[in-house]
XYZ file of C-alpha atoms in Angstrom:
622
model
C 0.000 0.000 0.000
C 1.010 3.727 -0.658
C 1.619 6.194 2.481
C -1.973 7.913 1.717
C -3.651 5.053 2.041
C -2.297 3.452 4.581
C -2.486 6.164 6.553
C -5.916 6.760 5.987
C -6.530 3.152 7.963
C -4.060 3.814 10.667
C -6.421 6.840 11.084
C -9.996 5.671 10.364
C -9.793 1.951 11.419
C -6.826 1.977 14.015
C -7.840 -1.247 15.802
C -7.537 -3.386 12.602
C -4.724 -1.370 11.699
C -2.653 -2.132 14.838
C -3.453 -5.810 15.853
C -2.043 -6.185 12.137
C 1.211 -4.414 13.476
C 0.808 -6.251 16.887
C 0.985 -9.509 14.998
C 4.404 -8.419 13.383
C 6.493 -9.238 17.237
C 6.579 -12.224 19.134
C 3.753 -12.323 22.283
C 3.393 -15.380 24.931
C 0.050 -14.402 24.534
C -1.848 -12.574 21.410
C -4.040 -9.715 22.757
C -7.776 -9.865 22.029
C -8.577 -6.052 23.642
C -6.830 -4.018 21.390
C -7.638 -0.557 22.489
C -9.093 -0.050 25.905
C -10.744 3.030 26.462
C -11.649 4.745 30.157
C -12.470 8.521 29.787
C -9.747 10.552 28.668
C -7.114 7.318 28.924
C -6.683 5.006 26.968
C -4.283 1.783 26.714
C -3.336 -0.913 23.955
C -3.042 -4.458 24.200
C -3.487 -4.889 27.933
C -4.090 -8.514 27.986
C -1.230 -9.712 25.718
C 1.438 -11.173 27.804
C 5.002 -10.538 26.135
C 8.512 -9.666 27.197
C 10.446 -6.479 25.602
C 13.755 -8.283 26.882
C 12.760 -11.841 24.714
C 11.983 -9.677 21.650
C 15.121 -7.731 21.864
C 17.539 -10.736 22.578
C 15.755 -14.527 23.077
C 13.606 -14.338 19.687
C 16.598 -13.764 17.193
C 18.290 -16.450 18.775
C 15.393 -18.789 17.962
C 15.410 -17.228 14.443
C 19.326 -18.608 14.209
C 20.800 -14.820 14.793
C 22.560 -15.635 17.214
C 26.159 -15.254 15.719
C 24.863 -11.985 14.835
C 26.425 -8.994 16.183
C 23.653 -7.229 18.261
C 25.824 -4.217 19.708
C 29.414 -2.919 18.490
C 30.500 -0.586 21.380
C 32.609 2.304 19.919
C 34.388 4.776 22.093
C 36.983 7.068 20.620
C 37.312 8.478 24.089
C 38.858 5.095 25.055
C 40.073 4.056 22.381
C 38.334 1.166 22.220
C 35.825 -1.221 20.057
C 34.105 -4.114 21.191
C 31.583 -6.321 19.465
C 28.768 -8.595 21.163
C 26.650 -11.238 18.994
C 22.930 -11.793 20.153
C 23.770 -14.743 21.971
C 26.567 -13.206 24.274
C 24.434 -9.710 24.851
C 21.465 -12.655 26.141
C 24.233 -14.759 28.086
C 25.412 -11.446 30.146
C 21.753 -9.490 30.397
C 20.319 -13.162 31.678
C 22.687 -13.554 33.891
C 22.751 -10.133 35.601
C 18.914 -10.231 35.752
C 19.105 -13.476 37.542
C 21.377 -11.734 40.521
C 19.352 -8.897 40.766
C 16.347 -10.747 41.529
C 18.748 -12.781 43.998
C 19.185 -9.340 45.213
C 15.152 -9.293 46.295
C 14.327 -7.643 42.992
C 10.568 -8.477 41.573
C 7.965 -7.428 39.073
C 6.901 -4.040 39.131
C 9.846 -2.791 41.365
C 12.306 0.222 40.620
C 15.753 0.962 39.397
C 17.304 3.717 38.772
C 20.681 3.506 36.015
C 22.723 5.993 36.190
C 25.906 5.375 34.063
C 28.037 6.093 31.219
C 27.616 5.129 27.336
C 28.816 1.737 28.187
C 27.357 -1.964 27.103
C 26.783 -2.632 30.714
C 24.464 0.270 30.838
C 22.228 -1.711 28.076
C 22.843 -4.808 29.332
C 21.231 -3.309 32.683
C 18.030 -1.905 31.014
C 17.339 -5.164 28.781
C 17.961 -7.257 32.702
C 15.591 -5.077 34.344
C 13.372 -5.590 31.399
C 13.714 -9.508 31.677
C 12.325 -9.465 35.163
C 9.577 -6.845 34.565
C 11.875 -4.098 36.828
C 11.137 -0.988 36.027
C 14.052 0.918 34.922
C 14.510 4.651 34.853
C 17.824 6.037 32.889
C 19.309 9.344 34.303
C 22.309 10.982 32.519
C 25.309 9.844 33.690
C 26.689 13.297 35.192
C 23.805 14.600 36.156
C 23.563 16.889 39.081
C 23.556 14.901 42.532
C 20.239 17.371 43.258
C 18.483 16.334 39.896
C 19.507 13.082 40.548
C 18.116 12.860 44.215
C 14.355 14.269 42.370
C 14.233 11.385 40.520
C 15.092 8.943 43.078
C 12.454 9.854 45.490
C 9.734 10.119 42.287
C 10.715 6.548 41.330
C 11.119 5.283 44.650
C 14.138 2.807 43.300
C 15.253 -0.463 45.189
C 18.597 -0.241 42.980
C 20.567 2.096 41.387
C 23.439 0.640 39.060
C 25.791 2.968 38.358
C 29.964 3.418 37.239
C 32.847 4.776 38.881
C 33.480 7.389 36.356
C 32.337 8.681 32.701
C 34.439 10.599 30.398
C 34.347 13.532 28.450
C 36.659 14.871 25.656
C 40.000 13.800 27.526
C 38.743 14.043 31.350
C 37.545 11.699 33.847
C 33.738 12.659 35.418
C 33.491 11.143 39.049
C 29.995 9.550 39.496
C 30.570 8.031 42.858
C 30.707 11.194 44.615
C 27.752 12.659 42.195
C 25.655 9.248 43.827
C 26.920 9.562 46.998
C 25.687 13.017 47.422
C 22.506 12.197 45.792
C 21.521 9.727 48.260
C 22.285 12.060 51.085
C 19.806 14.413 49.528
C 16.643 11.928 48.798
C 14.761 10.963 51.023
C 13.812 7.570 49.580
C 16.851 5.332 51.088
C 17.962 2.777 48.057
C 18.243 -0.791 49.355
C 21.015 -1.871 46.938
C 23.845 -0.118 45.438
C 25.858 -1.544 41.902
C 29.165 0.056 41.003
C 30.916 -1.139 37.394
C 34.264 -0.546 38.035
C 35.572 1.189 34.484
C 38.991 -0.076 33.718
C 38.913 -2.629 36.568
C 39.720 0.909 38.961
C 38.568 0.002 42.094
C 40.455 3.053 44.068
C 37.256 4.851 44.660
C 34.411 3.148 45.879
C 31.060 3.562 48.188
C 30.587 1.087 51.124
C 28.635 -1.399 50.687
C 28.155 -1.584 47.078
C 28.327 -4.609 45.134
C 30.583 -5.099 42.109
C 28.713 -5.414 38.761
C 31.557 -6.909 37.266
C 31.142 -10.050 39.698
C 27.710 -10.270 38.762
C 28.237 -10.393 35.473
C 30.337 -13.342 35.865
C 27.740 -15.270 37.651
C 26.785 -19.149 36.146
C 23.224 -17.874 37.119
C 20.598 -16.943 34.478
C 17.128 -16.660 34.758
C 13.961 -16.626 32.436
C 12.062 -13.845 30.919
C 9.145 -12.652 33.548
C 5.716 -12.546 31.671
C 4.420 -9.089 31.531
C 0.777 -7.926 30.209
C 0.754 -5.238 27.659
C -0.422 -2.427 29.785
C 2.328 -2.900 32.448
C 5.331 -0.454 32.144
C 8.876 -1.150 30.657
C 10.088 2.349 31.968
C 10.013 5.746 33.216
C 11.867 8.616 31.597
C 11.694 11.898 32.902
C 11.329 14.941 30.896
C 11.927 18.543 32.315
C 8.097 20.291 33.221
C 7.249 23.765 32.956
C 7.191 23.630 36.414
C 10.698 23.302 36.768
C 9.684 19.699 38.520
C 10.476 16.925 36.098
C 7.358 14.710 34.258
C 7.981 10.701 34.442
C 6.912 9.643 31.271
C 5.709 6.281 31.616
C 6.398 3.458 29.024
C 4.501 0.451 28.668
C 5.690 -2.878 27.146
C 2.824 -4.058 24.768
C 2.420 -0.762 22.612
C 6.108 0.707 22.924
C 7.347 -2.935 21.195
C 4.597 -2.811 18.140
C 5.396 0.763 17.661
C 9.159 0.626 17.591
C 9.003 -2.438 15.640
C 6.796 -0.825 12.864
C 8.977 2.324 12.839
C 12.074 0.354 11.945
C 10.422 -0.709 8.828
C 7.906 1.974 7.814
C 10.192 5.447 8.520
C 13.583 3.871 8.807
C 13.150 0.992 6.204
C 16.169 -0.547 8.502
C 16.083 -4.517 8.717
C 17.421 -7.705 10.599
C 21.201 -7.976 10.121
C 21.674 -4.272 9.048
C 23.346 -1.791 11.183
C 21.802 0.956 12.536
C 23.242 3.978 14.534
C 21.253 6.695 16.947
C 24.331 8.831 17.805
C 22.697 9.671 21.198
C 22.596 9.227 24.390
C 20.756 6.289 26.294
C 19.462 9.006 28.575
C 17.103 10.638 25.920
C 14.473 9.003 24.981
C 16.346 8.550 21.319
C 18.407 6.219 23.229
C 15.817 4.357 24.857
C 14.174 3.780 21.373
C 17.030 3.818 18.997
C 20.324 3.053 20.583
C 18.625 0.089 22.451
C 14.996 -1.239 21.873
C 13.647 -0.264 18.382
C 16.807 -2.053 16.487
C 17.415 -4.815 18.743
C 13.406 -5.800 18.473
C 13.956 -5.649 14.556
C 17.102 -7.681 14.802
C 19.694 -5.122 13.721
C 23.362 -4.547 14.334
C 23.018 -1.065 16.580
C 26.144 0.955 17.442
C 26.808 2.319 21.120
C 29.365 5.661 20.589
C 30.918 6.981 23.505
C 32.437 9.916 22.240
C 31.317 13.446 20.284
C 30.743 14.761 16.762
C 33.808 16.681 16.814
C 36.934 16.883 19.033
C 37.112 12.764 19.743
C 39.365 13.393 17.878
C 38.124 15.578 15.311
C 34.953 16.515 12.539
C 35.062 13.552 10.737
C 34.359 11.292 13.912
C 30.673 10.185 12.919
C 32.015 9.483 9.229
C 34.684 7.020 10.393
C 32.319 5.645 12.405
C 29.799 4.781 9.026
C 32.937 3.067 7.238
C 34.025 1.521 9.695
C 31.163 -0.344 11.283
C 29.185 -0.351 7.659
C 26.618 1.763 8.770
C 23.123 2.198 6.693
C 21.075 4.918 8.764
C 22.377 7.429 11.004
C 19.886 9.059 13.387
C 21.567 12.620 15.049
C 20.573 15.916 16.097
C 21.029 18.952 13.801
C 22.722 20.399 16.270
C 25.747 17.967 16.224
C 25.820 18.269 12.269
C 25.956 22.413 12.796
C 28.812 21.399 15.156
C 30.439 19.611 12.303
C 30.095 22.137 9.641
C 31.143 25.434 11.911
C 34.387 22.805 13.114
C 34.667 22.147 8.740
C 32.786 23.946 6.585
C 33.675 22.564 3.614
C 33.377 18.643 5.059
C 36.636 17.918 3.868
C 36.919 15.250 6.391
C 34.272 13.703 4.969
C 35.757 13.015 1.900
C 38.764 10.839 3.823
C 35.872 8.229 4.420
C 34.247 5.655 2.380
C 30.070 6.259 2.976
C 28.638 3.828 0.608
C 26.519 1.700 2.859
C 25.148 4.792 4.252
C 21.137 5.161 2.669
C 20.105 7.805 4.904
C 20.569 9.985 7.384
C 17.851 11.191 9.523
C 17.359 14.461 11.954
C 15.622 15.225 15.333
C 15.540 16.731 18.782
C 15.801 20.296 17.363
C 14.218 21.859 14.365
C 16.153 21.519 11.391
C 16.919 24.523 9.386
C 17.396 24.536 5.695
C 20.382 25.842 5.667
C 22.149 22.797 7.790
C 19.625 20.571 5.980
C 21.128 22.048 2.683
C 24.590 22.305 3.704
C 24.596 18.260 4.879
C 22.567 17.619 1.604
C 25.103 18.803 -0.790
C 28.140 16.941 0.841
C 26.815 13.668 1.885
C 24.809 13.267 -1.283
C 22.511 10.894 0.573
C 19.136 11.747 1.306
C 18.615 13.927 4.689
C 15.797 13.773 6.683
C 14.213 15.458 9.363
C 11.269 13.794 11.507
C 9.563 15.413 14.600
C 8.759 13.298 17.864
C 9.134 13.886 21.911
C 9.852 11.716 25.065
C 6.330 11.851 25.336
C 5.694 10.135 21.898
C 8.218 7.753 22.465
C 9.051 7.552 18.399
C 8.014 9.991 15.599
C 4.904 11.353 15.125
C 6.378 13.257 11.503
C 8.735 11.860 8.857
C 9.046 10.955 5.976
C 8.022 7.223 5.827
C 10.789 6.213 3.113
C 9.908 2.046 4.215
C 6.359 2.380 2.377
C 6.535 5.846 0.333
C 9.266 8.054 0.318
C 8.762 11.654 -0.176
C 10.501 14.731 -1.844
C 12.068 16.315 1.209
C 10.559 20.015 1.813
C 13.405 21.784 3.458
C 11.822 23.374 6.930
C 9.366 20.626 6.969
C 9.961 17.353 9.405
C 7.723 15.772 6.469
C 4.118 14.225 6.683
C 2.120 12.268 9.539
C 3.131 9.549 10.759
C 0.590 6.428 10.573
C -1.311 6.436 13.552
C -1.099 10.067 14.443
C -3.958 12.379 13.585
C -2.677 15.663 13.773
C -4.081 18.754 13.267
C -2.958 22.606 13.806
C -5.643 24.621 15.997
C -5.786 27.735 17.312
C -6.294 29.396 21.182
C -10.564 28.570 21.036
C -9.375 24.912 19.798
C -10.536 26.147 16.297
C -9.074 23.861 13.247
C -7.284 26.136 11.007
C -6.470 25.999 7.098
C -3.503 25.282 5.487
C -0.062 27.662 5.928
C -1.587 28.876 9.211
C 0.444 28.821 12.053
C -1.202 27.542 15.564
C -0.868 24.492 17.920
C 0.514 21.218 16.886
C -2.067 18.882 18.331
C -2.900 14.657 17.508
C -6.303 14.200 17.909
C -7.004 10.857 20.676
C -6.491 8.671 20.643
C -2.675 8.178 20.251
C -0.974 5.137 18.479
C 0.419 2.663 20.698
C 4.450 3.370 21.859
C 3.338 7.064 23.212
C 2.625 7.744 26.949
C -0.629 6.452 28.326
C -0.054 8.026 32.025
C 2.544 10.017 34.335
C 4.818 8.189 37.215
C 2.192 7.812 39.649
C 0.554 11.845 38.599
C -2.801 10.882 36.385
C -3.743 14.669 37.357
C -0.532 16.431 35.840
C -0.657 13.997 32.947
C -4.278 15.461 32.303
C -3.741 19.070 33.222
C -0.214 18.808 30.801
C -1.535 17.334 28.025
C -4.786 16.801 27.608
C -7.245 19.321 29.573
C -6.226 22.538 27.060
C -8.447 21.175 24.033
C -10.838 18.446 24.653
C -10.346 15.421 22.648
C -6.560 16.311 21.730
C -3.224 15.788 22.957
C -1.434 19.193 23.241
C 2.312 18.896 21.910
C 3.618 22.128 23.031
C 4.977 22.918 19.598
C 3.394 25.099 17.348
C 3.485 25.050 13.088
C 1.447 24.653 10.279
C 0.608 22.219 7.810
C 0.780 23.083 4.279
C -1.253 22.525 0.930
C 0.059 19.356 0.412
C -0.182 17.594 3.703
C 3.604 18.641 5.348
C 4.263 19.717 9.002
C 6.294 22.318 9.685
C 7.526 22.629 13.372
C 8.428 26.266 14.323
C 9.264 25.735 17.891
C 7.785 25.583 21.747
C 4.882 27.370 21.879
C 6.344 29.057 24.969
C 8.792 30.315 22.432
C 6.172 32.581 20.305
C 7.116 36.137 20.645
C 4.899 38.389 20.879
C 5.395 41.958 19.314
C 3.135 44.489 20.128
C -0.104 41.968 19.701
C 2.068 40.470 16.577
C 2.633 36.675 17.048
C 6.352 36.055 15.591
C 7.679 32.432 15.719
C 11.700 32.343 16.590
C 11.685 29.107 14.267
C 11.172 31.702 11.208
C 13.419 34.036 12.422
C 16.295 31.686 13.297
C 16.008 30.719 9.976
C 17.113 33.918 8.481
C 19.962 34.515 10.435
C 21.112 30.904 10.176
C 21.127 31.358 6.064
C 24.200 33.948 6.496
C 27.154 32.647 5.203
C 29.026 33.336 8.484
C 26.291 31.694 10.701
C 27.187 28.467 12.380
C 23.992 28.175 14.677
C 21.658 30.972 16.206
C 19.073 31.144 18.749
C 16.344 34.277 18.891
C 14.327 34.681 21.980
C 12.224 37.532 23.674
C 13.309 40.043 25.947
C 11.522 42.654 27.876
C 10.438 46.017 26.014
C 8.687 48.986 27.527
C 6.936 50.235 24.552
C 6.003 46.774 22.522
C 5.885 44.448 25.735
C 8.693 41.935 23.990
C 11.349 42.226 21.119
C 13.285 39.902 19.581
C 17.076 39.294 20.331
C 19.459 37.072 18.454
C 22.113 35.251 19.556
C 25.190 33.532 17.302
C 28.037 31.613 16.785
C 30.002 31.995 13.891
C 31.515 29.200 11.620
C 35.413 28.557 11.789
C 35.926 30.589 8.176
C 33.803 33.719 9.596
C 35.491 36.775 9.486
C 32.866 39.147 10.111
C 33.046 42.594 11.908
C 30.588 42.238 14.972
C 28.620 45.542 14.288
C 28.773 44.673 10.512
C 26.649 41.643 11.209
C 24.350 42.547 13.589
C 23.783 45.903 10.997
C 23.389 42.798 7.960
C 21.346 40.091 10.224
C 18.712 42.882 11.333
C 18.388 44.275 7.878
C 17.770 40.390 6.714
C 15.503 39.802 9.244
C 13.525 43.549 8.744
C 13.561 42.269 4.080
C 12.232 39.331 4.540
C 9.718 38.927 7.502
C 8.825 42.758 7.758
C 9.661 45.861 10.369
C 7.280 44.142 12.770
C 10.143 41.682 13.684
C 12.653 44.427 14.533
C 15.614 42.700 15.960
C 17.213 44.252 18.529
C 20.113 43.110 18.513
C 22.651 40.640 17.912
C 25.425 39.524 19.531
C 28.422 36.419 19.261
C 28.851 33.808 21.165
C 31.155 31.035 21.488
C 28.785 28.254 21.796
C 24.943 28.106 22.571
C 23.087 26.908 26.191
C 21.787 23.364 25.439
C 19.883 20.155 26.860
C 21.500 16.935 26.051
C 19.278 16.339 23.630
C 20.346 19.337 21.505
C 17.499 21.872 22.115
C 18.538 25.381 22.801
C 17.490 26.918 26.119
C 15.953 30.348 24.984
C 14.029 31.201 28.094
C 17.318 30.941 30.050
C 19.136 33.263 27.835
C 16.252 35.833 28.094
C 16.561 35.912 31.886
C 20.061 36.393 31.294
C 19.734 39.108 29.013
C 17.152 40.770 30.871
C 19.023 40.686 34.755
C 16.281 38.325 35.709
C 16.883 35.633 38.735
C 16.825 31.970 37.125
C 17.570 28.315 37.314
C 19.755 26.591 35.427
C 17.842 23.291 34.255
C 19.963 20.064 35.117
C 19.087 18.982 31.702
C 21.810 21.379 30.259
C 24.960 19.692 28.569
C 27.448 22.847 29.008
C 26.020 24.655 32.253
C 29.554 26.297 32.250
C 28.371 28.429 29.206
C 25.998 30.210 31.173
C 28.678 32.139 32.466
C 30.252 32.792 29.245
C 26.536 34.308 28.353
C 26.390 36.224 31.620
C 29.558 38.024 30.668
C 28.853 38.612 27.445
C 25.787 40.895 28.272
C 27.352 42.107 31.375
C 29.817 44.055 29.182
């Protein structure tokens, strides 16, 4: 079937539609509810009994994959590759399941993982999968005081975590970062597991058991059966609140979904090698570094290590030849890092890229100018697709495994099946084509996406689904044009508006990100007397700039005044040397307008680089 129609009956007959998908995985038991409904909640496959750690390892062993190499670990900052076929990745996740529940652990209890971009940090989610534990990844790094929120939220009995993590050529102690943690919480931990990098043992915490010796155990133990509706994980995502959501995962939906993504929008198979260059702690790691690839039987790559400086720009590229790769998942932000670092990609060309097909873009909104500049030197297609932790997997892209589509630069590309989405505006009015208003997918959503909050039903509804009855609100706004694309503009909360004029930063950013001497940008608000708010830009330059400040604030306002009109007036513009970012890539805007307008705020402990803030702060204290 083509992408129209095949949409169409994701949309207008979504049971049939997904029990056909369900039947694509493996279950103990085949559900016969396929979409339970209760009010404004709704859940799939509740009574199937499955096990997301048996699809991921157990079943391509029983399809004869077991030779296969699952994982290829690949860390520049070590210097170090390592390979692991199905069956050792099921003989070492088996076995450290099997102490853990020795440990006391049982169905439906907690663990918290807090560790580096290591195997053993997969092989820990896939255990606590196998024995229905209910594992929540935190960013290895992460402040002890985030860290301590999110242990008393998920109430862990474990936390497995490593002695250190590393970061372009220094050592990051966790130990003390865990230590500290605990001491904040309130929730005591009942166990505590240490891997001990490099067999380093000269820093430890008392009482903590050796993951290592696990590992070695003769143990193993069996997958647990878990129904549909019962969750896989939590992953928390930073609220408006400033206190972070747990976004709950279930095992029955989250499987069919991922499974159907890697053929319908990736159009990646069993025995092919895939590659999120992420981080397990984003939900892009959850669904592409670990799950969605292993459940379709792929070869998927763990990199511990950076677009550029481990050791240099062509890092990702040697990382295609070398391990064959045929899709590459990233953020645009680390392929603006890549072209400001080499402009001209001639580190690029030192690499073979045949087996790459396609590269694909997400976590912030793609501009056309990266999107053209990675266009014209890979020479492979490029695409962008739109999703959240909340969604769990995309919700737009261009679905190249039934009908690829031209690529519309700006655009993250067409609906995903399953996802009714429409663009509304503050009365929760439809509106027509090219108008800008709220990204919203009309309920129910496909299977894969959140049905609930961590133990919070009432935030979950007041977040997400009280604002417009009958819709799930994304927090994005965009517009959908003539022919059926989505174009994602940016957070809602990142609208400025002008004196009553409505002016989306996406559009603006745009602008200033097509001057030659641009690298990256961000615009955001700040206070005005006169028009209430007025946009400010922010850039960095690209290693060939050579730009006179003043000249290119004078030529970025006058760009931005030609082509979206005098109601934009940009104040002002000013260069940085790097941009205020979540590990995920997204640029912090409302921090940098409480910077630039002397306002108190918090710096959230989802920020990569929190030692740029101070480069910011001096840069408009002068």
């Amino acid at each position: 079937m083509r992408y129209k129609e095949t949409y169409n009956r994701s949309i207008n007959q979504p049971v049939e539609f997904w029990k056909e998908q369900s039947s694509k995985i493996k279950w103990f038991k085949e559900p016969q509810e396929i979409l339970h409904r209760d009010g404004k909640f709704y859940e799939w496959f509740r009574d199937g009994e499955l096990n997301s750690c048996y699809l991921a390892l157990d079943y391509h062993i029983e399809q004869g994959r077991g030779e296969t190499v699952a994982l290829i670990y690949d860390s520049p900052v070590t210097n170090s590759i390592e390979r692991f076929t199905y069956k050792e990745m099921l003989e070492l996740v088996s076995g450290f399941a099997a102490e853990l529940k020795a440990l006391g652990l049982e169905k439906g209890d907690t663990a918290v993982i807090y560790m580096p971009m290591i195997p053993e940090a997969i092989i820990s989610m896939l255990a606590c999968a196998r024995i229905g534990v209910v594992h929540s990844v935190v960013f290895g790094g992460f402040a002890p005081a985030e860290l301590a929120i999110r242990i008393d939220d998920a109430k862990p009995k474990v936390i497995i975590t490593a002695n250190y993590g590393i970061e372009i050529g220094k050592r990051i102690p966790y130990l003390g970062l865990v230590e500290n943690a605990i001491d904040i919480a309130n929730h005591k931990v009942d166990k505590l597991v240490i891997k001990y990098r490099n067999n380093d043992r000269t820093e430890t915490i008392k009482g903590a058991l050796d993951m290592d010796i696990l590992l070695a155990t003769e143990k193993r133990t069996a997958p647990e059966i878990m129904k549909g509706n019962d969750p896989l994980y939590i992953l928390y995502t930073s609220g408006t609140t400033g206190a972070p959501k747990g976004i709950l995962r279930d095992n029955g939906g989250h499987a069919t979904a991922l499974k159907y993504s890697m053929d319908a929008i990736y159009n990646t198979r069993a025995g092919e090698v895939f590659w999120a260059a992420s981080d397990i702690g984003w939900v892009v790691g959850h669904s592409y570094i670990v799950y969605g690839p292993l459940f379709q039987g792929c070869t998927t790559v763990l990199y511990e290590g950076k677009p550029i400086k481990t050791p240099d720009a062509g890092a990702f590229w040697r990382v295609v030849q070398d391990h064959k790769v045929k899709t590459l998942f990233t953020a645009p932000t680390a392929i603006r890092a890549i072209e400001k670092t080499d402009p001209q990609a001639e580190l690029m060309k030192k690499y073979d890229l045949s087996s790459l097909e396609a590269l694909f873009l997400a976590g912030e909104r793609c501009d056309p100018p990266t999107l053209k500049w990675i266009s014209s030197h890979l020479n492979k297609p490029v695409i962008d697709h739109w999703w959240q932790t909340e969604s769990g997997w995309p919700m737009v892209a261009n679905p190249t495994g039934i009908e690829a589509h031209p690529v519309k630069p700006g655009s993250s590309g067409v609906p995903v099946c399953g996802y009714d989405i429409r663009v509304i505006d503050e009365s929760g009015q439809e509106l027509p084509a090219n108008t800008e208003g709220n990204i919203v997918i009309k309920m129910p959503l496909p299977p894969g996406c959140l049905q609930t909050l961590w133990q919070d039903e009432k935030r979950y509804l007041e977040s997400y689904l009280n604002q417009f009855d009958g819709y799930f609100i994304s927090g994005d706004g965009g517009y959908i044009d003539e022919d059926g694309y989505v174009f994602i503009m940016g957070r809602i909360d990142d609208v400025i508006n002008v004196a009553g004029h409505r002016l989306s930063t996406g559009v603006m950013e745009e602008v200033i990100s097509a001057h030659e001497s641009v690298a990256e940008c961000a615009v955001f608000a700040i206070e005005d007397q006169l028009k209430g708010h007025v946009p400010c830009g922010l850039v960095v330059l690209n290693k060939e700039a050579a730009e006179n400040e003043a000249e290119l604030q004078k030529a970025l306002i006058a760009e931005i005044r030609g082509k979206i009109g005098p109601i934009a007036c940009l104040s002002e513009v000013k260069v940085a040397k790097r941009l205020p970012k979540t590990r995920s890539g997204k640029i912090v805007r409302k921090l940098l307008a409480a910077i630039r307008d002397g306002r108190t705020y918090r710096i959230p402990g989802t920020i990569e680089n929190p030692e740029v803030v101070d480069e910011i702060k001096d840069l408009y204290s002068v």
